[in-house]
Amino acid sequence: MKYSFTFFFILCLNALAQDLNYENPIIKGSYPDPSICRVGDDFYIVNSSFEYYPGLPIHHSKDLVNWELVGYGLHREKQCTGKMNLTDVQYNGGIHAPSIRYHDGKFHIITTNVYSPAEEEPSEMINFIITSEKIEGPWSDPYIIEGAPGIDPDIIFDNGKIWYVGTHVPDDPNFNGEGEIWLQELDSTNWSLIGERYFLWRGALHYGTWAEGPHIYKRNGYYYLLIAEGGTSLNHAVMVAVSDNIKGPYVPNDRNPILTSRHLSYGHWVNSIGHGDLIELEDGRWYMVFLGIRSEIDTYSNMGRETHLIPVTWEKEPFEWKYDNIEKDWSKLPEHERFEKLRRVNYEWPVCSPITGRVERSYSLPYPDHPQYYHDPFKDDFDNENLSLEWNFRRVPNKNTYEINSDNGVLRLFSSKNVIKDRQSSSLLGIRQKKSQFEFLVKMIFDTDEREVQSGISLFQKDDNYFTYTIERHNRGYLLKLILKEKNSEPVIIKDKILSSYNGSIIFKVVSDKMNYGFYYSLDESKKFTFLTKTGPNKILSKGYTGAYCGLYSTTNGKEIQEHADYDWVMLK
């Protein structure tokens, strides 16, 4: 009886802890560069998607801690096959750092497609905007904003005008990597830049590289310019400056950076934090979303850059005697003199994670009556005629890549002659890995008389870093094969095995823990799983802009033949 009571008490404590706190990251898996907006009591986040399609994933929440994927800004092939090209985009290219805003009954997403026309040619920065009256879409075709250099644009609606907030490398940089934030009016009738361009800020710190990811907020009559600085790695940071005029000059906060992990041990649980966006709640409280990387193996993780949330307060320095009030005649002063006057004003500044000043794993819930729930395992039985929103392709898929027979609950993946390779689409689709310890199970039905046709699953990070775990014809039987492709190396067979009792159906199973990836299979409907081999957990670490996926894969390895594999169900838990 004593042990039963203790167990019940522990359960109650766990439930209470869940009721009072939320855990970071709030959106797990490869969801970097978050931008957030609020419409009434609804919150929306959009993230970068780089070379993946559909692009610009959008989540919805009522409480800031429970998020549902509700759609994509780029959800039609037509949106991605023109000048805004995701058909043959290079890896680590594609959709960078969007910003989402709501104005006059319409959602706006502005972002950059970084596209290299050919190897060794300079990348093009295709800045564009899409709009929709409903968050689920349909979203408009991209409106290309001509003459807008740089990446990571933002828009702000102010006093009847729309302003484009951009980045670029200045003509006269003081050091390599220096960036600059600029501002120019947008004409909403054709989304073109008009009027004078204003240069706002080159960042807070001397040699503070890559001033980017700008957002401007108007609060109590002042304009706050929030930027990322230091590059999206271990020195990443959030900086802020303020002005009484949207055109500047902007006065930096003496306490910059207002958020970073650069000063902490590399063993701190999260690193590379930055690229923030602020949001005000209906009751006047503020929060910030930003990206961070879980420090799991040498500061890396498979999931890469994920979306986190922290509380924010606003404070003035308490020594009022040090400061002056803004005077109207300052507006007539030369900019340098006006800047020096504005430095003597005691502004309110955002204070991130005010209790500790660093990003913690858990915080008190924004809404105490809305606990954070942990999502059930992902399961797809393919009983819907449309793919689940969780599925992504690397680039716009080729025509007739797959079909779903929802009556039978089967996804048929047609084998592509293409293998996994930069700048081309293959028959490969996946769902994001969201935690380090997981099980990935897939039932496949596959039969072929053709040699070199491979069908199965893939764990993939990039075009040059992946596992394929497949079956292929071998003499009169079938061969199970595990291949690893590591960056700057040729694909290597880790293990293969003749399946003498294969009867056309297999269940693949991958088990990940902190020490290993274990590869298993079953030929008898999961009654028994046979161990094939294991590898270290560090083979597909995220060392770029995106994280790992668990997916399905089929190829003819260059042969122009008609082949396919059928998938009965997929589970990630």
Coordinates of C-alpha atoms in Angstrom, one line a residue:
M1 CA 0.0 0.0 0.0
K2 CA 2.8 2.4 0.8
Y3 CA 4.4 1.9 -2.6
S4 CA 1.1 2.4 -4.3
F5 CA 0.6 5.7 -2.5
T6 CA 4.2 6.8 -3.4
F7 CA 3.6 6.0 -7.0
F8 CA 0.3 7.9 -7.1
F9 CA 2.1 10.9 -5.4
I10 CA 4.8 10.9 -8.0
L11 CA 2.2 10.8 -10.8
C12 CA 0.5 13.8 -9.3
L13 CA 3.8 15.7 -9.1
N14 CA 4.5 15.0 -12.7
A15 CA 1.0 16.2 -13.7
L16 CA 1.5 19.4 -11.6
A17 CA 4.9 20.1 -13.1
Q18 CA 3.3 19.8 -16.6
D19 CA 0.5 22.1 -15.6
L20 CA 2.8 24.9 -14.4
N21 CA 5.6 24.8 -16.9
Y22 CA 6.4 24.4 -20.6
E23 CA 9.5 22.9 -22.1
N24 CA 11.8 24.2 -24.9
P25 CA 11.9 23.8 -27.8
I26 CA 8.3 24.6 -28.3
I27 CA 8.4 23.4 -32.0
K28 CA 10.7 20.4 -32.2
G29 CA 12.6 19.3 -35.3
S30 CA 14.1 21.4 -38.1
Y31 CA 12.0 24.6 -37.8
P32 CA 14.6 27.4 -37.8
D33 CA 14.4 31.2 -38.1
P34 CA 10.9 31.6 -36.5
S35 CA 8.7 34.6 -37.1
I36 CA 5.5 35.2 -35.2
C37 CA 2.3 37.2 -35.4
R38 CA -0.9 37.4 -33.4
V39 CA -4.5 37.9 -34.6
G40 CA -6.8 38.3 -31.6
D41 CA -6.0 35.3 -29.4
D42 CA -4.5 33.2 -32.2
F43 CA -0.7 33.0 -32.7
Y44 CA 1.0 32.0 -35.9
I45 CA 4.7 31.0 -36.6
V46 CA 6.4 30.6 -40.0
N47 CA 9.8 29.1 -40.4
S48 CA 12.6 28.8 -43.0
S49 CA 12.4 25.7 -45.2
F50 CA 15.4 26.1 -47.5
E51 CA 15.4 23.6 -50.3
Y52 CA 12.4 21.6 -49.0
Y53 CA 8.9 21.5 -50.5
P54 CA 6.2 22.4 -49.5
G55 CA 7.9 25.5 -48.2
L56 CA 7.3 28.0 -45.4
P57 CA 5.7 25.8 -42.8
I58 CA 3.0 27.6 -40.7
H59 CA 2.0 26.6 -37.2
H60 CA -1.0 27.8 -35.1
S61 CA -1.4 28.1 -31.4
K62 CA -3.8 29.5 -28.8
D63 CA -1.4 29.4 -25.9
L64 CA 2.2 29.8 -27.3
V65 CA 3.3 26.3 -26.1
N66 CA 1.1 23.9 -28.1
W67 CA 1.5 24.2 -31.8
E68 CA -0.2 22.6 -34.8
L69 CA 1.1 22.5 -38.3
V70 CA -1.7 24.0 -40.4
G71 CA -0.2 24.6 -43.8
Y72 CA 2.5 26.0 -46.0
G73 CA 3.0 29.4 -47.7
L74 CA 4.5 27.6 -50.7
H75 CA 2.1 24.7 -51.4
R76 CA 1.6 24.8 -55.2
E77 CA 4.3 23.7 -57.7
K78 CA 3.4 26.8 -59.7
Q79 CA 4.6 29.0 -56.9
C80 CA 8.1 27.4 -57.1
T81 CA 8.9 26.8 -60.7
G82 CA 9.4 30.3 -62.0
K83 CA 11.9 32.9 -61.0
M84 CA 11.2 31.7 -57.4
N85 CA 12.8 28.4 -58.2
L86 CA 12.8 25.3 -55.9
T87 CA 13.0 22.7 -58.6
D88 CA 16.8 22.5 -58.9
V89 CA 17.9 24.7 -56.0
Q90 CA 21.3 23.9 -54.4
Y91 CA 21.4 22.4 -50.9
N92 CA 21.5 25.1 -48.2
G93 CA 19.9 27.4 -50.7
G94 CA 16.2 28.1 -50.9
I95 CA 13.9 29.8 -48.5
H96 CA 15.7 31.8 -45.8
A97 CA 14.3 33.6 -42.7
P98 CA 10.7 34.6 -43.4
S99 CA 8.7 37.3 -41.6
I100 CA 4.9 36.9 -41.1
R101 CA 2.7 39.9 -40.4
Y102 CA -1.1 40.5 -40.4
H103 CA -2.7 43.8 -41.7
D104 CA -6.1 44.8 -42.8
G105 CA -7.6 41.3 -42.9
K106 CA -4.6 39.7 -44.8
F107 CA -1.6 37.7 -43.9
H108 CA 1.8 38.6 -45.5
I109 CA 4.9 36.5 -45.6
I110 CA 8.1 38.1 -46.9
T111 CA 11.3 36.1 -47.4
T112 CA 14.3 35.3 -49.6
N113 CA 15.0 32.4 -52.0
V114 CA 18.8 32.1 -52.3
Y115 CA 19.4 30.5 -55.7
S116 CA 22.7 29.7 -57.5
P117 CA 22.1 29.5 -61.3
A118 CA 25.1 27.2 -61.7
E119 CA 28.2 26.0 -59.8
E120 CA 30.7 28.8 -59.2
E121 CA 28.2 31.5 -60.2
P122 CA 27.2 34.0 -57.6
S123 CA 23.9 33.3 -55.7
E124 CA 20.8 35.4 -56.6
M125 CA 18.8 36.8 -53.7
I126 CA 15.2 36.5 -54.8
N127 CA 13.2 38.5 -52.3
F128 CA 9.4 38.1 -52.6
I129 CA 6.1 38.4 -50.7
I130 CA 3.1 36.2 -50.7
T131 CA -0.4 37.0 -49.2
S132 CA -3.5 35.2 -48.1
E133 CA -6.8 36.0 -46.3
K134 CA -6.7 32.7 -44.5
I135 CA -3.6 31.2 -42.8
E136 CA -4.3 27.8 -44.3
G137 CA -4.2 29.4 -47.8
P138 CA -4.5 29.4 -50.6
W139 CA -1.5 31.7 -50.7
S140 CA -0.8 34.0 -53.7
D141 CA 1.9 33.4 -56.2
P142 CA 5.2 35.1 -55.2
Y143 CA 5.4 38.8 -55.9
I144 CA 9.1 39.3 -56.7
I145 CA 10.5 42.6 -55.2
E146 CA 13.0 43.8 -57.8
G147 CA 16.1 45.7 -56.7
A148 CA 16.1 44.4 -53.2
P149 CA 19.5 43.0 -52.2
G150 CA 20.3 40.8 -49.3
I151 CA 18.4 38.3 -47.3
D152 CA 15.9 38.1 -44.3
P153 CA 13.5 40.9 -45.2
D154 CA 10.8 42.2 -42.9
I155 CA 7.8 44.5 -43.5
I156 CA 6.2 47.0 -41.1
F157 CA 2.9 48.8 -41.7
D158 CA 3.1 52.3 -40.2
N159 CA 1.0 55.5 -40.7
G160 CA -0.5 54.3 -44.0
K161 CA 2.8 53.1 -45.5
I162 CA 4.4 49.8 -46.0
W163 CA 8.1 49.7 -45.3
Y164 CA 10.6 47.0 -46.5
V165 CA 13.4 46.3 -44.0
G166 CA 16.3 44.6 -45.7
T167 CA 20.0 43.7 -45.4
H168 CA 23.0 44.0 -47.6
V169 CA 26.8 44.2 -47.6
P170 CA 27.6 47.9 -47.5
D171 CA 29.7 49.4 -50.3
D172 CA 32.3 50.5 -47.8
P173 CA 32.6 47.7 -45.2
N174 CA 34.9 48.2 -42.3
F175 CA 35.6 44.5 -42.1
N176 CA 34.8 41.2 -43.8
G177 CA 31.3 40.0 -42.9
E178 CA 29.9 43.4 -42.0
G179 CA 26.2 43.8 -42.8
E180 CA 23.9 46.7 -42.9
I181 CA 20.1 47.1 -42.3
W182 CA 18.3 49.3 -44.8
L183 CA 14.7 50.6 -45.1
Q184 CA 12.6 51.6 -48.2
E185 CA 8.9 52.2 -48.8
L186 CA 6.9 49.5 -50.7
D187 CA 4.1 50.2 -53.2
S188 CA 1.5 47.6 -52.4
T189 CA -0.2 47.9 -55.8
N190 CA 2.7 46.1 -57.5
W191 CA 5.0 45.4 -54.5
S192 CA 7.8 47.6 -55.9
L193 CA 10.3 49.7 -53.9
I194 CA 9.7 53.4 -54.2
G195 CA 11.3 56.5 -52.8
E196 CA 14.6 57.0 -51.0
R197 CA 16.6 54.1 -49.3
Y198 CA 17.7 54.7 -45.7
F199 CA 20.6 53.0 -44.1
L200 CA 19.8 52.2 -40.5
W201 CA 22.4 50.2 -38.7
R202 CA 25.5 48.0 -39.1
G203 CA 25.0 46.1 -35.8
A204 CA 25.9 46.6 -32.2
L205 CA 29.5 45.3 -31.9
H206 CA 32.7 46.2 -33.7
Y207 CA 33.5 43.2 -35.8
G208 CA 30.0 41.9 -35.0
T209 CA 29.6 40.1 -38.3
W210 CA 26.4 39.5 -40.3
A211 CA 23.8 42.0 -39.1
E212 CA 20.7 40.3 -40.5
G213 CA 17.2 39.0 -39.6
P214 CA 15.8 42.5 -38.9
H215 CA 12.4 43.3 -37.4
I216 CA 11.0 46.7 -36.5
Y217 CA 8.3 47.2 -33.8
K218 CA 6.6 50.4 -32.9
R219 CA 6.0 50.7 -29.1
N220 CA 5.0 53.8 -27.1
G221 CA 5.9 56.0 -30.0
Y222 CA 9.4 54.6 -30.5
Y223 CA 10.7 52.3 -33.2
Y224 CA 12.7 49.3 -32.0
L225 CA 15.0 47.5 -34.5
L226 CA 15.8 43.9 -33.5
I227 CA 18.5 42.0 -35.5
A228 CA 20.5 38.9 -35.5
E229 CA 24.3 39.3 -35.3
G230 CA 27.4 37.0 -35.2
G231 CA 26.3 34.4 -37.7
T232 CA 24.0 31.5 -37.1
S233 CA 26.4 29.4 -35.1
L234 CA 28.0 29.5 -31.6
N235 CA 28.4 33.3 -31.6
H236 CA 24.8 34.0 -32.7
A237 CA 23.0 36.8 -30.8
V238 CA 20.1 39.2 -30.7
M239 CA 20.7 42.9 -30.7
V240 CA 18.4 45.9 -30.4
A241 CA 18.4 49.6 -31.2
V242 CA 15.8 52.3 -30.9
S243 CA 14.8 55.6 -32.7
D244 CA 12.0 58.1 -32.5
N245 CA 11.8 58.0 -36.3
I246 CA 11.4 54.9 -38.4
K247 CA 14.1 56.3 -40.8
G248 CA 16.6 56.6 -37.9
P249 CA 19.1 57.3 -36.6
Y250 CA 19.0 54.2 -34.3
V251 CA 20.6 54.2 -30.9
P252 CA 22.0 50.8 -29.8
N253 CA 21.2 49.4 -26.4
D254 CA 24.3 49.6 -24.2
R255 CA 23.5 46.2 -22.8
N256 CA 23.6 44.4 -26.2
P257 CA 23.4 41.5 -26.9
I258 CA 20.1 41.1 -25.2
L259 CA 20.1 37.4 -25.9
T260 CA 22.9 35.0 -26.7
S261 CA 24.7 31.8 -25.5
R262 CA 28.1 32.9 -26.8
H263 CA 29.3 33.6 -23.2
L264 CA 28.2 30.2 -21.8
S265 CA 30.0 26.9 -21.8
Y266 CA 29.7 24.8 -25.0
G267 CA 28.2 22.2 -22.7
H268 CA 25.2 24.4 -22.0
W269 CA 22.0 22.6 -23.0
V270 CA 21.3 24.9 -26.0
N271 CA 23.6 26.9 -28.2
S272 CA 23.6 29.2 -31.2
I273 CA 20.5 31.0 -30.0
G274 CA 19.4 34.1 -32.0
H275 CA 17.3 35.3 -34.8
G276 CA 14.4 36.4 -32.5
D277 CA 11.0 37.9 -33.1
L278 CA 9.0 39.6 -30.4
I279 CA 5.2 39.3 -29.8
E280 CA 2.9 41.2 -27.5
L281 CA 0.0 39.4 -25.9
E282 CA -3.5 40.9 -25.5
D283 CA -2.8 41.7 -21.9
G284 CA 0.4 43.6 -22.6
R285 CA 2.9 40.9 -21.8
W286 CA 5.7 40.1 -24.2
Y287 CA 7.5 37.0 -25.4
M288 CA 10.2 36.2 -28.0
V289 CA 10.6 33.2 -30.3
F290 CA 14.1 32.4 -31.6
L291 CA 16.2 29.5 -32.9
G292 CA 18.6 27.3 -30.9
I293 CA 20.5 24.1 -31.2
R294 CA 20.4 21.4 -28.6
S295 CA 24.0 20.6 -27.4
E296 CA 23.9 16.8 -27.7
I297 CA 27.1 15.8 -29.5
D298 CA 29.9 18.3 -29.6
T299 CA 27.4 21.2 -29.7
Y300 CA 25.4 19.6 -32.5
S301 CA 22.2 17.6 -32.7
N302 CA 20.4 15.7 -35.5
M303 CA 17.4 18.1 -35.3
G304 CA 19.5 21.2 -36.0
R305 CA 18.0 24.6 -35.4
E306 CA 14.6 24.5 -33.5
T307 CA 12.1 27.1 -32.3
H308 CA 12.2 28.2 -28.7
L309 CA 10.2 30.6 -26.5
I310 CA 11.2 32.9 -23.6
P311 CA 9.4 35.6 -21.6
V312 CA 10.4 39.3 -22.1
T313 CA 9.9 42.3 -19.9
W314 CA 10.7 46.0 -20.6
E315 CA 12.8 48.1 -18.3
K316 CA 14.4 51.6 -17.9
E317 CA 17.7 52.2 -16.2
P318 CA 16.7 53.5 -12.7
F319 CA 19.2 56.5 -12.8
E320 CA 16.9 59.1 -14.3
W321 CA 19.4 61.9 -13.5
K322 CA 21.7 60.6 -16.2
Y323 CA 19.2 61.3 -19.0
D324 CA 17.5 64.0 -21.0
N325 CA 14.0 64.2 -22.5
I326 CA 13.6 64.4 -26.3
E327 CA 13.2 68.0 -27.6
K328 CA 11.4 68.9 -30.8
D329 CA 14.2 71.1 -32.0
W330 CA 16.5 68.0 -32.2
S331 CA 14.8 67.0 -35.4
K332 CA 16.6 70.0 -37.1
L333 CA 20.0 69.0 -36.0
P334 CA 22.6 67.2 -38.3
E335 CA 22.3 63.5 -38.0
H336 CA 25.4 63.0 -36.0
E337 CA 24.4 65.6 -33.4
R338 CA 20.9 64.3 -33.3
F339 CA 22.2 60.8 -32.7
E340 CA 24.3 62.0 -29.7
K341 CA 21.3 63.8 -28.3
L342 CA 19.2 60.6 -28.7
R343 CA 21.8 58.6 -26.8
R344 CA 20.9 60.7 -23.7
V345 CA 17.3 59.5 -23.6
N346 CA 16.3 56.9 -21.0
Y347 CA 14.5 54.3 -23.2
E348 CA 12.6 51.2 -22.1
W349 CA 14.5 48.2 -23.4
P350 CA 13.5 44.5 -23.8
V351 CA 14.9 42.2 -21.2
C352 CA 15.0 38.6 -22.3
S353 CA 14.5 35.7 -19.8
P354 CA 14.6 38.3 -17.0
I355 CA 15.2 36.0 -14.1
T356 CA 18.4 34.3 -15.4
G357 CA 19.3 36.1 -18.6
R358 CA 19.8 32.8 -20.4
V359 CA 17.6 30.3 -22.2
E360 CA 16.2 27.7 -19.9
R361 CA 14.7 24.3 -20.7
S362 CA 11.4 25.3 -18.9
Y363 CA 9.5 28.3 -17.9
S364 CA 6.1 29.1 -16.3
L365 CA 3.3 28.7 -18.7
P366 CA 2.1 31.9 -20.5
Y367 CA -1.4 30.8 -19.8
P368 CA -1.6 28.7 -16.6
D369 CA -4.8 27.0 -17.6
H370 CA -3.3 25.7 -20.8
P371 CA -0.7 23.0 -20.1
Q372 CA 1.8 21.9 -22.7
Y373 CA 0.8 18.5 -24.2
Y374 CA 3.2 16.1 -25.7
H375 CA 2.3 14.9 -29.1
D376 CA 1.3 11.3 -29.8
P377 CA 3.6 9.3 -32.1
F378 CA 3.3 10.1 -35.8
K379 CA 1.3 7.4 -37.6
D380 CA 0.3 7.5 -41.3
D381 CA -1.8 4.7 -42.7
F382 CA -2.3 6.5 -46.0
D383 CA -6.1 6.4 -45.6
N384 CA -6.5 10.0 -46.8
E385 CA -6.2 11.0 -50.4
N386 CA -3.8 13.8 -49.5
L387 CA -0.4 13.4 -47.9
S388 CA -0.1 14.5 -44.3
L389 CA 1.3 18.0 -43.8
E390 CA 4.3 16.4 -42.0
W391 CA 5.7 15.0 -45.3
N392 CA 8.3 17.0 -47.2
F393 CA 10.3 16.5 -50.4
R394 CA 13.8 17.8 -51.1
R395 CA 12.9 20.3 -53.8
V396 CA 9.7 20.2 -55.9
P397 CA 9.1 16.5 -56.7
N398 CA 9.1 15.2 -60.2
K399 CA 5.8 14.5 -61.9
N400 CA 4.2 11.2 -60.9
T401 CA 6.5 10.6 -58.0
Y402 CA 3.8 9.0 -55.8
E403 CA 0.1 8.2 -55.6
I404 CA -2.1 7.3 -52.7
N405 CA -4.8 4.6 -52.8
S406 CA -6.7 5.7 -49.8
D407 CA -9.3 2.9 -50.2
N408 CA -6.5 0.3 -49.6
G409 CA -4.4 2.6 -47.4
V410 CA -1.2 2.4 -49.5
L411 CA 1.2 5.0 -50.7
R412 CA 2.9 3.9 -54.0
L413 CA 6.3 5.5 -54.5
F414 CA 7.4 5.3 -58.2
S415 CA 11.1 4.6 -58.5
S416 CA 13.1 7.5 -59.9
K417 CA 16.2 7.0 -62.1
N418 CA 17.7 9.7 -59.9
V419 CA 19.6 8.9 -56.7
I420 CA 20.0 11.4 -53.8
K421 CA 22.1 14.1 -55.3
D422 CA 22.4 17.9 -55.1
R423 CA 20.2 20.0 -57.4
Q424 CA 17.9 17.1 -58.5
S425 CA 14.8 15.5 -57.2
S426 CA 14.6 11.8 -56.4
S427 CA 11.8 9.6 -55.1
L428 CA 12.5 10.6 -51.5
L429 CA 10.1 12.1 -49.0
G430 CA 10.4 12.4 -45.2
I431 CA 9.2 13.7 -41.9
R432 CA 11.3 15.6 -39.4
Q433 CA 13.2 13.9 -36.7
K434 CA 12.0 15.6 -33.5
K435 CA 14.0 13.9 -30.7
S436 CA 17.2 11.9 -30.4
Q437 CA 15.6 8.8 -28.9
F438 CA 13.0 7.4 -31.3
E439 CA 11.8 4.4 -33.2
F440 CA 11.0 4.6 -36.9
L441 CA 9.0 1.8 -38.4
V442 CA 7.8 1.3 -42.0
K443 CA 5.9 -1.5 -43.7
M444 CA 6.8 -1.9 -47.4
I445 CA 5.5 -4.2 -50.1
F446 CA 8.1 -4.6 -52.9
D447 CA 8.7 -7.0 -55.7
T448 CA 10.9 -6.6 -58.8
D449 CA 12.7 -8.7 -61.4
E450 CA 15.1 -5.9 -62.2
R451 CA 18.5 -5.7 -60.7
E452 CA 19.8 -2.4 -59.1
V453 CA 16.3 -1.2 -58.2
Q454 CA 16.4 -0.3 -54.6
S455 CA 13.4 0.5 -52.4
G456 CA 13.1 1.1 -48.6
I457 CA 13.7 3.9 -46.2
S458 CA 16.2 6.7 -45.7
L459 CA 17.4 8.8 -42.8
F460 CA 18.8 11.9 -44.4
Q461 CA 20.4 15.2 -43.4
K462 CA 21.4 16.5 -46.8
D463 CA 22.2 15.4 -50.3
D464 CA 25.7 14.5 -49.2
N465 CA 24.8 12.9 -45.8
Y466 CA 22.3 10.1 -45.4
F467 CA 21.5 6.5 -44.7
T468 CA 19.6 4.3 -47.2
Y469 CA 18.2 1.0 -45.8
T470 CA 16.8 -0.8 -48.8
I471 CA 16.0 -4.1 -50.6
E472 CA 17.1 -5.0 -54.1
R473 CA 17.1 -8.0 -56.3
H474 CA 20.1 -10.3 -55.9
N475 CA 20.4 -13.4 -58.1
R476 CA 17.2 -15.3 -57.4
G477 CA 16.6 -13.7 -54.1
Y478 CA 16.7 -10.3 -52.4
L479 CA 19.4 -8.4 -50.6
L480 CA 18.9 -6.1 -47.6
K481 CA 21.5 -3.3 -47.7
L482 CA 22.4 -0.4 -45.4
I483 CA 24.4 2.4 -47.0
L484 CA 25.9 5.5 -45.4
K485 CA 26.9 8.6 -47.3
E486 CA 29.0 11.0 -45.2
K487 CA 30.0 14.5 -46.3
N488 CA 33.1 14.5 -48.6
S489 CA 33.0 10.7 -48.9
E490 CA 31.6 8.2 -51.3
P491 CA 28.6 6.0 -50.2
V492 CA 29.8 3.0 -48.2
I493 CA 27.9 -0.3 -47.6
I494 CA 27.7 -0.7 -43.8
K495 CA 26.1 -4.1 -43.9
D496 CA 24.2 -6.3 -46.3
K497 CA 22.4 -9.6 -46.0
I498 CA 20.7 -12.1 -48.2
L499 CA 17.0 -12.5 -47.2
S500 CA 16.3 -16.1 -48.1
S501 CA 12.7 -16.0 -46.7
Y502 CA 11.6 -12.7 -48.1
N503 CA 8.1 -13.0 -49.4
G504 CA 7.4 -9.5 -50.8
S505 CA 6.7 -7.7 -47.5
I506 CA 9.1 -6.2 -44.9
I507 CA 8.9 -4.0 -41.8
F508 CA 12.0 -1.7 -41.4
K509 CA 12.8 -0.6 -37.9
V510 CA 15.4 1.9 -36.7
V511 CA 15.9 2.5 -33.0
S512 CA 17.9 5.5 -31.9
D513 CA 19.2 6.1 -28.4
K514 CA 22.0 8.4 -27.1
M515 CA 24.6 5.9 -28.0
N516 CA 23.5 4.1 -31.2
Y517 CA 21.4 3.8 -34.3
G518 CA 20.1 0.2 -34.4
F519 CA 18.8 -1.2 -37.7
Y520 CA 16.3 -4.1 -37.6
Y521 CA 13.8 -5.8 -39.9
S522 CA 10.8 -8.2 -39.7
L523 CA 9.5 -10.6 -42.3
D524 CA 6.6 -11.8 -40.3
E525 CA 4.4 -8.8 -39.5
S526 CA 6.4 -7.6 -36.4
K527 CA 6.2 -11.0 -34.6
K528 CA 10.0 -11.0 -34.6
F529 CA 12.6 -8.3 -35.4
T530 CA 16.0 -9.4 -36.5
F531 CA 19.0 -7.2 -35.7
L532 CA 21.1 -6.2 -38.8
T533 CA 23.7 -3.8 -37.4
K534 CA 24.3 -0.6 -35.5
T535 CA 26.2 2.7 -36.0
G536 CA 27.2 5.6 -33.9
P537 CA 24.6 8.4 -33.3
N538 CA 26.8 11.1 -34.9
K539 CA 26.5 10.0 -38.6
I540 CA 23.8 12.5 -39.7
L541 CA 24.4 15.4 -37.3
S542 CA 23.0 18.8 -38.5
K543 CA 26.0 21.0 -39.4
G544 CA 24.1 23.2 -41.8
Y545 CA 20.8 25.0 -41.9
T546 CA 18.4 22.1 -41.6
G547 CA 17.9 19.0 -39.5
A548 CA 17.4 15.2 -40.1
Y549 CA 14.4 13.5 -41.7
C550 CA 13.1 10.0 -41.6
G551 CA 11.7 8.9 -44.9
L552 CA 10.9 6.7 -47.8
Y553 CA 13.1 6.1 -50.9
S554 CA 13.1 4.2 -54.2
T555 CA 15.4 4.4 -57.2
T556 CA 16.3 2.5 -60.4
N557 CA 19.9 3.8 -60.2
G558 CA 19.8 5.5 -63.6
K559 CA 17.7 2.9 -65.5
E560 CA 14.7 4.1 -67.5
I561 CA 12.3 1.5 -66.3
Q562 CA 8.9 1.5 -64.6
E563 CA 9.2 0.3 -61.0
H564 CA 7.6 1.1 -57.6
A565 CA 7.3 0.3 -54.0
D566 CA 4.1 0.3 -51.9
Y567 CA 4.1 1.5 -48.3
D568 CA 1.3 0.3 -46.0
W569 CA 2.1 2.5 -43.0
V570 CA 4.7 4.6 -41.3
M571 CA 5.3 5.3 -37.6
L572 CA 7.7 7.6 -35.8
K573 CA 7.6 7.4 -32.0

